[in-house]
Short mmCIF file of C-alpha atoms in Angstrom, two decimals:
data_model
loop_
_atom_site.label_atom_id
_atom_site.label_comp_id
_atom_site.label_asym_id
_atom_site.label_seq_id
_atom_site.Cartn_x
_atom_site.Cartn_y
_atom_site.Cartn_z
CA UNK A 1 56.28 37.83 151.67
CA UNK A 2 58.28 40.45 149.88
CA UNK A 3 56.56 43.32 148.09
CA UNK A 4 57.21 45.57 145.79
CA UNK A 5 56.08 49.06 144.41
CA UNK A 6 57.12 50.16 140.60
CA UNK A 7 57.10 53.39 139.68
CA UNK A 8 57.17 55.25 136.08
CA UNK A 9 57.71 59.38 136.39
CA UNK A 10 57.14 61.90 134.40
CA UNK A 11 57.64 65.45 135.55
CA UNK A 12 55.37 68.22 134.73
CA UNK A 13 56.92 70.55 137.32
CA UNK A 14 60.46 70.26 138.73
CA UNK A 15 60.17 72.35 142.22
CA UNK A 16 59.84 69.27 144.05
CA UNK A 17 61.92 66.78 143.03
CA UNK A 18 65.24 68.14 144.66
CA UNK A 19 63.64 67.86 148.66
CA UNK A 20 61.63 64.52 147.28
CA UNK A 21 64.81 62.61 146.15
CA UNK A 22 66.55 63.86 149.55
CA UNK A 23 64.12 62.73 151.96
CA UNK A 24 62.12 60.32 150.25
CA UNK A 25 64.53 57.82 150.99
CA UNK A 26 65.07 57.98 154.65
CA UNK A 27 60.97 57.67 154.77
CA UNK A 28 60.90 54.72 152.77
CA UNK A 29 63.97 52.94 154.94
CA UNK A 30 62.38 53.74 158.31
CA UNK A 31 59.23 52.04 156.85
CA UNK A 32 61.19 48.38 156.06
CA UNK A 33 62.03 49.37 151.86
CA UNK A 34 64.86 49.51 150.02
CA UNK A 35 65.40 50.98 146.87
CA UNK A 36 66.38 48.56 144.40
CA UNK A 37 66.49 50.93 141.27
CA UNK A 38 65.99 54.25 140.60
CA UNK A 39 67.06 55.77 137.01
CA UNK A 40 66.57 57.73 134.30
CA UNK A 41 68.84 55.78 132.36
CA UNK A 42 65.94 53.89 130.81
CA UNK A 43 64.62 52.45 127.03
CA UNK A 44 61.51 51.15 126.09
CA UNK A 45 62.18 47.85 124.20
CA UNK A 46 58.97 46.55 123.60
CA UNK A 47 55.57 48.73 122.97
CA UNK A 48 54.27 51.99 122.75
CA UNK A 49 54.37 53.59 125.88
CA UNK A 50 55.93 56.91 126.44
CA UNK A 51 59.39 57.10 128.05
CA UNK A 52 59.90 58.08 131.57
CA UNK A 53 61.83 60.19 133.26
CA UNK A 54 62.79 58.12 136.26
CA UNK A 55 61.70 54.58 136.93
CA UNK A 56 61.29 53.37 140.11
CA UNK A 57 62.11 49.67 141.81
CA UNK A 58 61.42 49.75 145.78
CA UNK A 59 61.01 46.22 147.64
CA UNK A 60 59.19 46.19 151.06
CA UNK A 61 59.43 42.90 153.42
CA UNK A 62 55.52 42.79 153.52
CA UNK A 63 52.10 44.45 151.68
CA UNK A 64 51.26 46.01 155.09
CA UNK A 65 55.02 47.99 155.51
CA UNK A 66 54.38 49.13 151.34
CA UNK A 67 50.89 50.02 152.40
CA UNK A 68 52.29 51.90 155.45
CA UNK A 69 54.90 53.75 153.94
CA UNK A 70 52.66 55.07 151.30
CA UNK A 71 49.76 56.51 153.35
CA UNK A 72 51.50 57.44 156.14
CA UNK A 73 51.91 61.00 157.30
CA UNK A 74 55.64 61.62 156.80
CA UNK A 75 55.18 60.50 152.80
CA UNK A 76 52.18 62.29 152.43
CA UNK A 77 53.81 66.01 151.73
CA UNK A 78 55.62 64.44 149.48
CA UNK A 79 53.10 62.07 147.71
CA UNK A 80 50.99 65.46 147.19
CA UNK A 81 53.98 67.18 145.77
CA UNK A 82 54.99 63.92 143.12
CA UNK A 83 51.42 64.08 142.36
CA UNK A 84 50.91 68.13 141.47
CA UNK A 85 54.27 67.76 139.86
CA UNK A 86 54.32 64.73 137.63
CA UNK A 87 52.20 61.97 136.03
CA UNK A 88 52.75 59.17 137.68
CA UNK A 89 52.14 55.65 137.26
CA UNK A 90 52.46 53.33 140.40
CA UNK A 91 52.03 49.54 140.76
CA UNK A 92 52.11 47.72 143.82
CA UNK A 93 52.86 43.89 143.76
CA UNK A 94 53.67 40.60 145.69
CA UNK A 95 57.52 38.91 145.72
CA UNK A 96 55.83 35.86 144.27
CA UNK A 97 55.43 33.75 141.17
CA UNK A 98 52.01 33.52 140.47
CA UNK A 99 51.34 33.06 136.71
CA UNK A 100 48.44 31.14 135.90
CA UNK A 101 47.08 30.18 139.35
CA UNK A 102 43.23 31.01 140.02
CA UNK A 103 42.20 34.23 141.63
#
């Protein structure tokens, strides 16, 4: 089943982002994912939250290849890096429609 990691950025530090956004991608394609989305050219349209500066839309063909791209040892230099340099917040979810069915 397809899965899917979301991602809202905001940057605290800006050192990183130039060598993230180069490789980052490669890393994620040799693990199975595809980008889907990634923007700044965002609005919130519905609540309070604060506005990002990039949002994030990357679809994996399986949990375990989402899982293995983001604790594996080439992302990790650069997970450290997002993490010193921004405040993140990263969701990780099935390709399915699930509503309203028991846990």
């Amino acid at each position: 089943m397809k899965h899917y990691i979301f991602a809202k950025l905001n940057f605290t530090a800006f050192d990183w982002i130039k060598s993230y956004q180069e490789e980052v991608p490669d890393i994620i394609e040799k693990a199975g994912g595809k980008i889907l989305a990634r923007t700044h050219k965002t609005e919130v349209i519905e609540g309070s939250c604060e506005q990002p500066h990039v949002i994030l839309l990357v679809e994996f063909p399986s949990k375990k290849s989402a899982e293995d791209f983001y604790n594996g040892d080439k992302y990790r230099p650069y997970l450290e890096a997002r993490l010193a340099g921004s405040v993140s917040e990263i969701h990780s979810f099935a390709g399915e429609d699930s509503v309203g069915e028991s846990a």
